[in-house]
Coordinates of C-alpha atoms in Angstrom, one line a residue:
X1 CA -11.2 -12.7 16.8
X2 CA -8.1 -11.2 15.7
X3 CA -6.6 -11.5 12.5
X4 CA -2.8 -11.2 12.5
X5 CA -2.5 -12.0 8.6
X6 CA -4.8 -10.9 6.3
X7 CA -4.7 -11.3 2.7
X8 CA -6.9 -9.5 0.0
X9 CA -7.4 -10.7 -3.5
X10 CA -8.2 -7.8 -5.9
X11 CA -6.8 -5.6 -3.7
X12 CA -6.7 -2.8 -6.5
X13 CA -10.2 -2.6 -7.4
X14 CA -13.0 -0.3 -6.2
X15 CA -13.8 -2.9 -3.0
X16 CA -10.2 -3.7 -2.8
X17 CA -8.8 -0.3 -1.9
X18 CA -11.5 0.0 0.9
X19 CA -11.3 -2.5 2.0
X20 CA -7.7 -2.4 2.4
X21 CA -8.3 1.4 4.5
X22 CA -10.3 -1.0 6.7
X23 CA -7.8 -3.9 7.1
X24 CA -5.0 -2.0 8.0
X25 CA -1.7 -3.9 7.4
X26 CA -3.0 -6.4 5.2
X27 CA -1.3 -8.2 2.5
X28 CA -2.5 -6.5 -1.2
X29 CA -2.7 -8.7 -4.0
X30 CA -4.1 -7.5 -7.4
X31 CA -4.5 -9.2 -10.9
X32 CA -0.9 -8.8 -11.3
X33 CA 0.3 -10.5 -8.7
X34 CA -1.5 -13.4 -9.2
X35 CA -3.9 -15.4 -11.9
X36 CA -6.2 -17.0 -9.8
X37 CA -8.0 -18.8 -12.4
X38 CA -4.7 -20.8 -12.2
X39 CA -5.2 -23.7 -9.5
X40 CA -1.6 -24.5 -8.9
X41 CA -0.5 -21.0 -8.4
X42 CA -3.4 -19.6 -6.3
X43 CA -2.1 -23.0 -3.9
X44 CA 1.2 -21.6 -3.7
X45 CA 0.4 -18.2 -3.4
X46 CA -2.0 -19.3 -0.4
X47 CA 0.7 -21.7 0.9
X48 CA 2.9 -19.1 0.9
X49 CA 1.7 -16.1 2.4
X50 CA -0.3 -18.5 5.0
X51 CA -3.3 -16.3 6.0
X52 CA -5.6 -16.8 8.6
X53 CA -8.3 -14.4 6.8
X54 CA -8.4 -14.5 3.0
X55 CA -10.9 -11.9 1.6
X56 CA -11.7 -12.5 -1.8
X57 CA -12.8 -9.5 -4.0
X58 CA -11.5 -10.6 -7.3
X59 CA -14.3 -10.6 -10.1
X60 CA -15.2 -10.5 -13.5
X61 CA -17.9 -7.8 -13.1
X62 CA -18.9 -6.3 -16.8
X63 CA -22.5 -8.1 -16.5
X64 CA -22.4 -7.6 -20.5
X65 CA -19.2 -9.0 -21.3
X66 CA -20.1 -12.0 -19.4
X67 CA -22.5 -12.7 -22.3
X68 CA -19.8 -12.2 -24.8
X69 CA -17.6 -14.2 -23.0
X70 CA -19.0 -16.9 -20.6
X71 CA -15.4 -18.9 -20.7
X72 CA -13.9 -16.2 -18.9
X73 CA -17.1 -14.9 -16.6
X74 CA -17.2 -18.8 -15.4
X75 CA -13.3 -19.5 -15.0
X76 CA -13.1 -15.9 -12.7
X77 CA -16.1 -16.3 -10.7
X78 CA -17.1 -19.8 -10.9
X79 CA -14.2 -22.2 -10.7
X80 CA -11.4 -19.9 -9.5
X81 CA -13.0 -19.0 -5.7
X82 CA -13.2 -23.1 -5.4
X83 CA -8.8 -23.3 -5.8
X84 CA -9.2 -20.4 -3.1
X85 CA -11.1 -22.3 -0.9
X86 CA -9.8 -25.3 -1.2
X87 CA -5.7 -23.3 -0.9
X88 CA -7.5 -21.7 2.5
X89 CA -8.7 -24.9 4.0
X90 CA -5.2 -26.3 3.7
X91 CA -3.6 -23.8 5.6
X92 CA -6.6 -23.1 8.1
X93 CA -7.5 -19.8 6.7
X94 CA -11.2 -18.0 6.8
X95 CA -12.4 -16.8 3.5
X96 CA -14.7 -14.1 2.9
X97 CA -16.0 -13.8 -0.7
X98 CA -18.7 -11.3 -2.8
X99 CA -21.5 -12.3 -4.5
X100 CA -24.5 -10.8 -6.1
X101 CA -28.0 -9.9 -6.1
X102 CA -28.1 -11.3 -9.4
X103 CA -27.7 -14.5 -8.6
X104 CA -32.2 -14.3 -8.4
X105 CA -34.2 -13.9 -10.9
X106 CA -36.4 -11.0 -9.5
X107 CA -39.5 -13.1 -9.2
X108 CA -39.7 -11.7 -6.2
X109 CA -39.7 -8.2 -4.7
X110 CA -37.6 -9.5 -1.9
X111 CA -34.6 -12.0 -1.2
X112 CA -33.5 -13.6 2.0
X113 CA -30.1 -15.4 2.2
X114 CA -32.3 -19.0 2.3
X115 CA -34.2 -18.1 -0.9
X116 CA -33.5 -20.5 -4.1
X117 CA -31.2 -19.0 -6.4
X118 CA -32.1 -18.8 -10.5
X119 CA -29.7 -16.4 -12.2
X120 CA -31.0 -15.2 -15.8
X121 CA -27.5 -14.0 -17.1
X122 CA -24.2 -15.2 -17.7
X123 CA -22.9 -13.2 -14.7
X124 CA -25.2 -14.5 -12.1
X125 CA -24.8 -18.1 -13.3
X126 CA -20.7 -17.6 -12.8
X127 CA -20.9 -16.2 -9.3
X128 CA -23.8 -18.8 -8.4
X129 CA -20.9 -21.3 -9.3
X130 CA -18.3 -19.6 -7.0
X131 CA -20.6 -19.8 -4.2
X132 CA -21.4 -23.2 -4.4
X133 CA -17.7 -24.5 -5.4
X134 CA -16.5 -22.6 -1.9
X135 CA -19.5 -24.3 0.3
X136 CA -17.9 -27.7 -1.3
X137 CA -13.9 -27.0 -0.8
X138 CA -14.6 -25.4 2.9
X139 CA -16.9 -24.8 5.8
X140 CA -14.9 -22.0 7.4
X141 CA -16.8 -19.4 4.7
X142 CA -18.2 -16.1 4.6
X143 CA -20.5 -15.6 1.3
X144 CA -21.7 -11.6 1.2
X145 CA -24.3 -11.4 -1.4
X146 CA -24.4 -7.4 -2.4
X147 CA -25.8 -5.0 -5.2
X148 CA -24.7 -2.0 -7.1
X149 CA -22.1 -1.3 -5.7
X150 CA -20.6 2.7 -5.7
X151 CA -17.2 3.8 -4.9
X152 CA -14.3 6.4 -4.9
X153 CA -12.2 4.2 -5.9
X154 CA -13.2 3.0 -9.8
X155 CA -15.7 3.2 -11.9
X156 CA -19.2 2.5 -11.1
X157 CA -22.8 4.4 -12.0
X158 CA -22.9 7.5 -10.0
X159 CA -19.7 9.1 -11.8
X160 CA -21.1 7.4 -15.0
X161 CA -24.5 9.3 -14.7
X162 CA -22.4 12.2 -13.6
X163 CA -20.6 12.5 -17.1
X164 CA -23.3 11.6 -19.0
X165 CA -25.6 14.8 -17.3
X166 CA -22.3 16.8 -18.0
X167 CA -22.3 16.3 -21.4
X168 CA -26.0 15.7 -22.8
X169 CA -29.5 17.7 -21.8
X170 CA -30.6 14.4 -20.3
X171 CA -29.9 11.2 -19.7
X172 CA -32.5 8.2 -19.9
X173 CA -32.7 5.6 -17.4
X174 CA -34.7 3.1 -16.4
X175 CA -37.6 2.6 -13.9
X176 CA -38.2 -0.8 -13.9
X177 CA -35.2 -2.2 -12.2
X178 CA -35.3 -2.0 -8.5
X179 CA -32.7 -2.6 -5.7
X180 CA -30.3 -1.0 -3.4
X181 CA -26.9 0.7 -3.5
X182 CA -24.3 0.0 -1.5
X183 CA -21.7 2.3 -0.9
X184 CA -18.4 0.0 -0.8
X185 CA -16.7 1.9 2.4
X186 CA -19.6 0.8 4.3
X187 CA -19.4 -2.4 2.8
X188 CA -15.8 -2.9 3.7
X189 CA -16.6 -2.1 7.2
X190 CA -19.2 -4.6 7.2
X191 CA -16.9 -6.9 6.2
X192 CA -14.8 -6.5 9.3
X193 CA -17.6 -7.7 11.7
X194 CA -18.8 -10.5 9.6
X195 CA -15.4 -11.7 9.6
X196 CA -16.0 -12.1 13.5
X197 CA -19.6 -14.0 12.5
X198 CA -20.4 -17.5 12.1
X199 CA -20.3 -19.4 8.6
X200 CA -22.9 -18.8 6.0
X201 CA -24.5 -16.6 3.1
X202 CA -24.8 -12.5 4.4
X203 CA -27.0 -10.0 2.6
X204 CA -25.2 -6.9 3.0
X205 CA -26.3 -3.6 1.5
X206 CA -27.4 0.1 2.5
X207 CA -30.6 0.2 3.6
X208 CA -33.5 1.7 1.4
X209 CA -34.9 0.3 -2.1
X210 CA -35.0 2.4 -5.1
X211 CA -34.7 2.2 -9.0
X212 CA -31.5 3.3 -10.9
X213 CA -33.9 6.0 -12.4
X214 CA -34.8 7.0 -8.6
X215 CA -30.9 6.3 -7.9
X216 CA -29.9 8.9 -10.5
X217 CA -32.0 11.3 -9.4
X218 CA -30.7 11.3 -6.3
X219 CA -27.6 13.0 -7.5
X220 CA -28.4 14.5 -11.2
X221 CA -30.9 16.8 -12.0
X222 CA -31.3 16.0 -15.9
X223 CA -32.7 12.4 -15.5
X224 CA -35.5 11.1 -17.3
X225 CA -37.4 7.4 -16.9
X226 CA -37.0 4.7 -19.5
X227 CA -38.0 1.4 -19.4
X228 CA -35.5 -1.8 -19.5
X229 CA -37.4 -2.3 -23.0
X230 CA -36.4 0.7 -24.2
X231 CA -32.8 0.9 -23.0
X232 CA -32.1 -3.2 -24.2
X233 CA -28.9 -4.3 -22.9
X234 CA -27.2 -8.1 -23.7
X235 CA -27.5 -9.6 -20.6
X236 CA -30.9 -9.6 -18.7
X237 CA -31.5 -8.0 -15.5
X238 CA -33.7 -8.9 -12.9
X239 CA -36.8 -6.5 -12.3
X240 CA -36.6 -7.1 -8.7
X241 CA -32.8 -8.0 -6.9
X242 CA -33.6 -6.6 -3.3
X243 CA -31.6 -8.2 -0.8
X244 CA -33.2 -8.4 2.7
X245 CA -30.3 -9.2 5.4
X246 CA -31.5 -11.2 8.5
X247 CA -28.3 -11.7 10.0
X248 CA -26.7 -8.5 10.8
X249 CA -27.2 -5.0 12.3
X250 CA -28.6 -2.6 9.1
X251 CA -26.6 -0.6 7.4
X252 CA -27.4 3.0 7.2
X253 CA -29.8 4.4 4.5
X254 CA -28.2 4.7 0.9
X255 CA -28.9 8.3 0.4
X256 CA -26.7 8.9 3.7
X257 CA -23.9 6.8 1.8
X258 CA -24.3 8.5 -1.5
X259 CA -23.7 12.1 1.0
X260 CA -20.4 10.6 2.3
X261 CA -19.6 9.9 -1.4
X262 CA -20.3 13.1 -2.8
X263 CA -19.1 15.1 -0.1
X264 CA -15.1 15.9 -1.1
X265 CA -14.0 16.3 2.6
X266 CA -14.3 12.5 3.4
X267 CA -11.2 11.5 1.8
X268 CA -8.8 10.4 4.0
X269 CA -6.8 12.7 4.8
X270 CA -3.1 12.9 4.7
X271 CA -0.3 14.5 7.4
X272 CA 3.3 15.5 7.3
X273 CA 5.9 14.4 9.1
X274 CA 9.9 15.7 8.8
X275 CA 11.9 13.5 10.8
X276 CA 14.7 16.2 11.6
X277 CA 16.6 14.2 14.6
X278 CA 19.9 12.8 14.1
X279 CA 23.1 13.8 15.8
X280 CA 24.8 16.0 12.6
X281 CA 28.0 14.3 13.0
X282 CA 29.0 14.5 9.4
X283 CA 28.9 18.2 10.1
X284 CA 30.6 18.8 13.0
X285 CA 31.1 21.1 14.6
X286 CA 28.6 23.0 12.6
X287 CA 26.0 20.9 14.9
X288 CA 27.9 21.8 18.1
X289 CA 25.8 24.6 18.2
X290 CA 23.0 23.8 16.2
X291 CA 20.4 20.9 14.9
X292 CA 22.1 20.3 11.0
X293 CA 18.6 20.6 9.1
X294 CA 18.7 24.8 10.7
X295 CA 21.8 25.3 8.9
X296 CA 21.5 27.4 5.6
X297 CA 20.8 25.3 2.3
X298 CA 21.7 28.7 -0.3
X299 CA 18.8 31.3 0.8
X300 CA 17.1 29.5 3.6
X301 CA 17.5 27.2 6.4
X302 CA 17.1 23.5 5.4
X303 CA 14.4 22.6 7.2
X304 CA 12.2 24.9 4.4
X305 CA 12.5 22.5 2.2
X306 CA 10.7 19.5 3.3
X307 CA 8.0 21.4 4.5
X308 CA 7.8 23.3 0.7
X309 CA 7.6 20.0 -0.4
X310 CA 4.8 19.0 1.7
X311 CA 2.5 22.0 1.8
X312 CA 3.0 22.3 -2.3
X313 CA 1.5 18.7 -2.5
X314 CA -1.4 20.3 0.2
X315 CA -0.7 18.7 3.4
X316 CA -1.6 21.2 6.2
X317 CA -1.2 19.3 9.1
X318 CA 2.7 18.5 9.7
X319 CA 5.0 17.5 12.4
X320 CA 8.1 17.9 12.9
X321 CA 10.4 15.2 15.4
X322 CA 13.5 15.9 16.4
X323 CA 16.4 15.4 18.9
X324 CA 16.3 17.0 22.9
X325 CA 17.3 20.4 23.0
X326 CA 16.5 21.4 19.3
X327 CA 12.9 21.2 19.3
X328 CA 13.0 24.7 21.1
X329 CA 15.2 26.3 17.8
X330 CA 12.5 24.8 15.1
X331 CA 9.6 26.8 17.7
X332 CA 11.5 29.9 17.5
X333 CA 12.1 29.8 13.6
X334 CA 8.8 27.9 12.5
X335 CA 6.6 28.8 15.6
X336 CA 3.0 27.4 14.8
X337 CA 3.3 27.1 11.3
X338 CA 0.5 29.8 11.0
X339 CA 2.8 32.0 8.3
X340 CA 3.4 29.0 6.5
X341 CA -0.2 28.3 6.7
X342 CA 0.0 25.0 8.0
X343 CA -0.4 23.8 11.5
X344 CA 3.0 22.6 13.5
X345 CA 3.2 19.8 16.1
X346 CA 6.6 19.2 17.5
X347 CA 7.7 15.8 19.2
X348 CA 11.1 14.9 20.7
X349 CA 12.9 11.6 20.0
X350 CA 15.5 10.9 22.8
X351 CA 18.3 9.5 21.6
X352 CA 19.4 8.0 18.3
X353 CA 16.6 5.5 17.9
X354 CA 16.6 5.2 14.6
X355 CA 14.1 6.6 11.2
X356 CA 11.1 3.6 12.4
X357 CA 11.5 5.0 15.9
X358 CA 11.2 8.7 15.0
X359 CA 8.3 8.4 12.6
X360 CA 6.9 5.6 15.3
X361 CA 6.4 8.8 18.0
X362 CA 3.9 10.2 15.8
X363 CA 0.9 7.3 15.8
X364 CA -1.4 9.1 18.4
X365 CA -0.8 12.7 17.0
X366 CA -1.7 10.4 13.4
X367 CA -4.5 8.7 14.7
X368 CA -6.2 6.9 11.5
X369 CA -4.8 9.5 8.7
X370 CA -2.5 8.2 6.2
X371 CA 1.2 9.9 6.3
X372 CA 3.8 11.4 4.6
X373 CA 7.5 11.2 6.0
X374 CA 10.4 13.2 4.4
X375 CA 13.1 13.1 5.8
X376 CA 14.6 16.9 7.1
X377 CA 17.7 17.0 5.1
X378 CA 16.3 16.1 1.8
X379 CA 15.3 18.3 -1.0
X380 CA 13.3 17.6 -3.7
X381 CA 12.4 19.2 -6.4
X382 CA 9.3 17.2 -7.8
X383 CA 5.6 17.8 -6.7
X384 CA 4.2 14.8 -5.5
X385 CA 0.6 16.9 -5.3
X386 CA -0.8 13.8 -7.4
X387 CA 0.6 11.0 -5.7
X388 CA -1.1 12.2 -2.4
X389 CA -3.9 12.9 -3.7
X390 CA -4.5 9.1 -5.5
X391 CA -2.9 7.2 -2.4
X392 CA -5.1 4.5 -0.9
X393 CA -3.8 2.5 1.3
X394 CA -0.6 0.2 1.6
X395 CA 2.4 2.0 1.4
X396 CA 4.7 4.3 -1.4
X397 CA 8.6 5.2 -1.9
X398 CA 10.1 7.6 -4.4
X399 CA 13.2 6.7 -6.1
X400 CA 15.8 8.2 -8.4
X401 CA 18.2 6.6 -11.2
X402 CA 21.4 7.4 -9.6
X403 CA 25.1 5.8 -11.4
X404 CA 26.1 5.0 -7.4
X405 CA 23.6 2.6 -6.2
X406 CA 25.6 1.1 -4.1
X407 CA 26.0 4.1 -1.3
X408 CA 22.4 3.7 -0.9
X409 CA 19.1 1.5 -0.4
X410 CA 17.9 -0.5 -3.9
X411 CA 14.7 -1.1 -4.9
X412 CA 14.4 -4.0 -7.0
X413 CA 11.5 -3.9 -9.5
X414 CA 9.9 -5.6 -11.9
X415 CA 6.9 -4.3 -13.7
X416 CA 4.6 -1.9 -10.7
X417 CA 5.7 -4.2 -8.2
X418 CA 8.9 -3.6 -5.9
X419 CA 10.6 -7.2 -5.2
X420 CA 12.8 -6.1 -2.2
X421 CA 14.9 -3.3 -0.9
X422 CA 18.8 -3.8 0.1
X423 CA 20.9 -1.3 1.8
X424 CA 24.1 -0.7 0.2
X425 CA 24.6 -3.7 -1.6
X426 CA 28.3 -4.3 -3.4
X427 CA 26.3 -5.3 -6.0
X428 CA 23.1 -3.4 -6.6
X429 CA 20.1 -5.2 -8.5
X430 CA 19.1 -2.0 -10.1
X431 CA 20.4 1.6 -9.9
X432 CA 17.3 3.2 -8.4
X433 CA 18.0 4.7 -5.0
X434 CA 15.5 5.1 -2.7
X435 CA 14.7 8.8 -1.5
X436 CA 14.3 10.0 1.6
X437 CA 10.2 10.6 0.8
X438 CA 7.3 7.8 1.9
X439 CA 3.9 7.6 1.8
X440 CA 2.0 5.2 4.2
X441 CA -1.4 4.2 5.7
X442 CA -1.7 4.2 9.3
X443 CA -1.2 0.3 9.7
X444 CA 2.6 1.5 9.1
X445 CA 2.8 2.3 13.7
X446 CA 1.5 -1.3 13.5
X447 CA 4.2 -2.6 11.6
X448 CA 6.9 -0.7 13.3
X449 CA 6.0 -2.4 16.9
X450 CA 7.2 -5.6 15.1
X451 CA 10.5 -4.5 14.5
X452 CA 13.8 -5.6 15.8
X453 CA 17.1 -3.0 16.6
X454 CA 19.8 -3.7 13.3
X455 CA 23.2 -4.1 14.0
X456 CA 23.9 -0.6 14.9
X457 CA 20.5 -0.7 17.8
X458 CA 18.3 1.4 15.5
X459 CA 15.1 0.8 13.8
X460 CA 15.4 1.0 10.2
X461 CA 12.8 2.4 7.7
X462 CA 13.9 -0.3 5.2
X463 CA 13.1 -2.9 7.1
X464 CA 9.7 -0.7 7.4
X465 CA 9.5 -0.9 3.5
X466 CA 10.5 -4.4 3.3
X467 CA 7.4 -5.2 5.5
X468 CA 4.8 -3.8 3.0
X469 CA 7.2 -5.4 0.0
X470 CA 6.4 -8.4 1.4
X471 CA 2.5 -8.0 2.1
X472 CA 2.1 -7.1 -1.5
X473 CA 1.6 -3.2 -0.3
X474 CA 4.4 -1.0 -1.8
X475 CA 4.1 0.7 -4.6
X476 CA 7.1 3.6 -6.2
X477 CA 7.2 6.3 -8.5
X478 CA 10.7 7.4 -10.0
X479 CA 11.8 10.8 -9.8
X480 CA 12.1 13.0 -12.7
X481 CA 13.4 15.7 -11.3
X482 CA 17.1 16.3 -9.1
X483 CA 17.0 15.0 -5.6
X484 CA 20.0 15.4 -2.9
X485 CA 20.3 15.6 0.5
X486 CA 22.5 17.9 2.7
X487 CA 23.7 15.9 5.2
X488 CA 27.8 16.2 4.7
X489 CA 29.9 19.2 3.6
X490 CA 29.7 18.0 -0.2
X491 CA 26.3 17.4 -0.2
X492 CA 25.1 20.6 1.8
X493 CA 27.3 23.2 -1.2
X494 CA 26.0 21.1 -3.9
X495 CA 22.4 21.4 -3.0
X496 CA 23.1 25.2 -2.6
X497 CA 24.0 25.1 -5.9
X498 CA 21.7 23.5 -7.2
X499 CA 19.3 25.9 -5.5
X500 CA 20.8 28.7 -6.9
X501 CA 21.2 27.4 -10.3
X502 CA 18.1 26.3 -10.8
X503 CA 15.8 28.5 -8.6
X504 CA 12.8 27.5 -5.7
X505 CA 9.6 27.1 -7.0
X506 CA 7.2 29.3 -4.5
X507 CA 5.4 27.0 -2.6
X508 CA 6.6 23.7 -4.2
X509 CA 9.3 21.7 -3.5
X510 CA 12.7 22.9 -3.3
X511 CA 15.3 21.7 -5.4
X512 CA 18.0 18.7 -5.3
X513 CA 20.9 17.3 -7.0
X514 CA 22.2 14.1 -8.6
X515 CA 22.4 16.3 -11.9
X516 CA 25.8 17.8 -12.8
X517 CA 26.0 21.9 -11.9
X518 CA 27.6 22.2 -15.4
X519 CA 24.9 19.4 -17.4
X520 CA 21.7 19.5 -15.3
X521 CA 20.7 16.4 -17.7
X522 CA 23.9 14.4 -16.9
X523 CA 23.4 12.0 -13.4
X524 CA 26.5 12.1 -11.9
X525 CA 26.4 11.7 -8.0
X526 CA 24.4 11.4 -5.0
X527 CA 24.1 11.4 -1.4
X528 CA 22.7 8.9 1.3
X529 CA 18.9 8.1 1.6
X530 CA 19.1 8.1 5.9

């Protein structure tokens, strides 16, 4: 089955953000977007959005500080999956929820999905309670029962145990607690086909059983055994939580997980793309000759400038789309890229199709990397090396405080979250701008095959945006540094200027302007966002 709307509760969580990588498109919703230990507003959340796959990895997971606070531990995991339930069975939706191992006792050395529950902490008790309130709100329900979960994407007890051998000559832990890992990419993956499987309670971890002392030996060399009695904790563990899954294909072996998780190269990668069409009528007849982002910006052509913004934040892989009959100008300047040391791939866009259109060219050459679009005649002079390196999933814009909103798209904001973006309004709802400089996943070809021509028969990158505004998947950042691009007479000498006056940082972006040339401090001006 196909799921055309999917929405994923604690989206921002170590589950969350793989899960979102393997639900491309998806609606994001974190803590801050909704409480959903409140009944009404989970309903009109759920009412709202009207998914037909809701995917449920919201928790209260501190096993500990579930025995300091039960109140909370029960309202999170117990009562508050029953209001999502009971929201998705009024609009038709499919839910797919976590559990725990801990929701046994570890009488035995082995647990099937039919086997009695008998939690003997807090935690398990509160997530025992979730499972049973959903099997009374719905039928339509996927329960996955999984343990010790490890991920690149929050805390969790491989990077603990990491620190701790860092820091100390060893570290102590214990033997007597036995289970298995479960790496949460795989688990997110997992997710997708037992979406497509029928209603019940899944066991789903790696395969392989070990002990958190023969876990942490797996990856640290200064590990020594303990007992549970010598290493008391507040809340009681079960000696035995392994979870034997019946239903489903195996997943591979843990220690083949915990590679993948240690092994730096399996991050997703990201690739550049500088959208460099356009017809260059605001600087005609410069263009008659020549494709406008070629044209000298101070020292160098323009085109040098999105790509020093792209290989300073170390992205390797870029292409570059532009217009017939210019592609063969960037070859000749640029050629393969290999002096730049990155590797070039050129694509035409015929005809004026609009920013979607351009970047829409690149989904096979993008395959299942994330992206990062910059538009050819914008210059930058922040490093975005850190936001490219911590993007997930969903999507990102930069903006800049500019004192002439209204000549460009607005992001409204409030808090993390971006409410909406308007182009050129007559009356702006904030006066951040947004830059010509994006970071998506590669659900973002998916969303663009949805779109609509605007007014003027193009396909606009705001309404790109808006699309992950309204899924819950947009995040920003706001410039600190000068921004400008240099697509009219003004704007191409004032970012020469600027360039000059403040100098190009070798190998980082280049520089920009909505600073005055005489008060670099002082906003004064800026140009379109394309």
């Amino acid at each position: 089955m196909t799921f055309s709307n999917v929405l994923i509760l604690g989206a921002n969580g170590m589950l969350g953000r793989d899960l979102a990588a393997v639900f491309p498109g998806a609606r994001l919703c974190g803590h801050k977007d909704l409480d959903i230990t409140d009944e009404a507003a989970v309903k009109a959340y759920i009412l709202d959005v009207k998914p037909d796959l809701v995917i449920n990895a919201a928790g209260y997971t501190n096993v500990d500080g579930c025995e300091d606070d039960p109140e909370t531990a029960f309202a999170v995991n117990g009562d508050a999956p029953g209001y999502i339930a009971a929201a998705c069975r009024a609009v038709g939706a499919r839910l797919i929820h976590y559990s725990t191992d801990y929701v046994f006792d570890g009488s035995k050395t082995e647990y099937v999905e039919s086997d009695e529950p008998n939690p003997i902490n807090v935690y398990g008790a509160s997530k025992l309670r979730g499972e049973r309130k959903i099997a009374e709100k719905m039928d339509d329900y996927r329960i996955i029962r999984t343990s010790w979960l490890f991920g690149r994407h929050g805390k969790n007890f491989v990077e603990t145990i990491r620190h701790l051998s860092q820091e100390n000559e060893t570290v102590r832990v214990v033997t007597d607690q036995v289970g298995k890992p479960t790496y949460t990419m795989d688990l997110a993956r997992k997710t997708a086909e037992i979406a497509d499987c029928p209603p019940g309670i899944y066991h789903v971890t790696n395969d392989g059983v070990c002990s958190w002392y023969e876990f942490a030996r797996a990856f640290a060399p200064n590990i020594v055994p303990c007992t549970s009695a010598e290493f008391p904790r507040k809340a009681k563990r079960p000696a035995y939580s392994v979870l034997l899954n019946t239903k489903t294909s195996p997943m591979r072996p843990w220690k083949e997980a915990l590679e993948d998780y240690l092994r730096p190269s399996v991050r997703r990668s990201m690739k550049g793309i500088i959208l460099a069409g356009g017809t260059g009528s605001r600087l005609y007849p410069l263009t008659k000759v020549t494709n406008k982002h070629l044209l000298p910006v101070y020292d160098k052509p323009m085109i040098y400038y999105p790509l020093q913004t792209l290989v300073a934040a170390g992205i390797k892989d870029i292409m570059i789309v532009s217009g017939r009959g210019h592609v063969g100008h960037f070859l000749e300047l640029l050629g393969s890229g290999k002096d730049l040391g990155v590797r070039l791939t050129y694509e035409i866009q015929e005809g004026a199709g609009g920013i979607a259109q351009a970047l829409g060219l690149a989904e096979e050459w993008a395959g299942t990397d994330n992206v990062a679009v910059i538009l050819g005649d914008n210059i930058f002079q922040d490093d975005i090396k850190k936001d490219v390196e911590s993007f997930g999933s969903g999507a990102k814009i930069f903006l800049k405080e500019v004192t002439d909103a209204h000549r460009f798209g607005v992001a409204e904001v409030k808090g993390s979250r971006v409410l909406g973006i308007e182009e050129k309004p007559k009356v702006p709802k904030s006066n951040l701008a947004v830059t010509g400089l994006y970071l998506y996943d590669a659900g973002v070809f998916e969303v663009i095959k949805t779109l609509r021509p605007s007014g003027r028969g193009e396909f606009e990158i705001t309404d790109v945006n808006n699309a992950y505004i309204r899924r819950g998947a947009m995040e920003f950042s706001v410039l600190p540094g000068f921004w400008s691009d240099a697509g009219t007479f003004e704007s191409l000498l004032r970012a020469s200027v600027m360039v000059q006056s403040h100098g190009v940082r070798q190998g980082a972006a280049g520089t920009s302007s909505h600073e005055a040339v005489a008060s670099p401090s002082k906003i004064v001006d800026g140009d379109k966002t394309g």
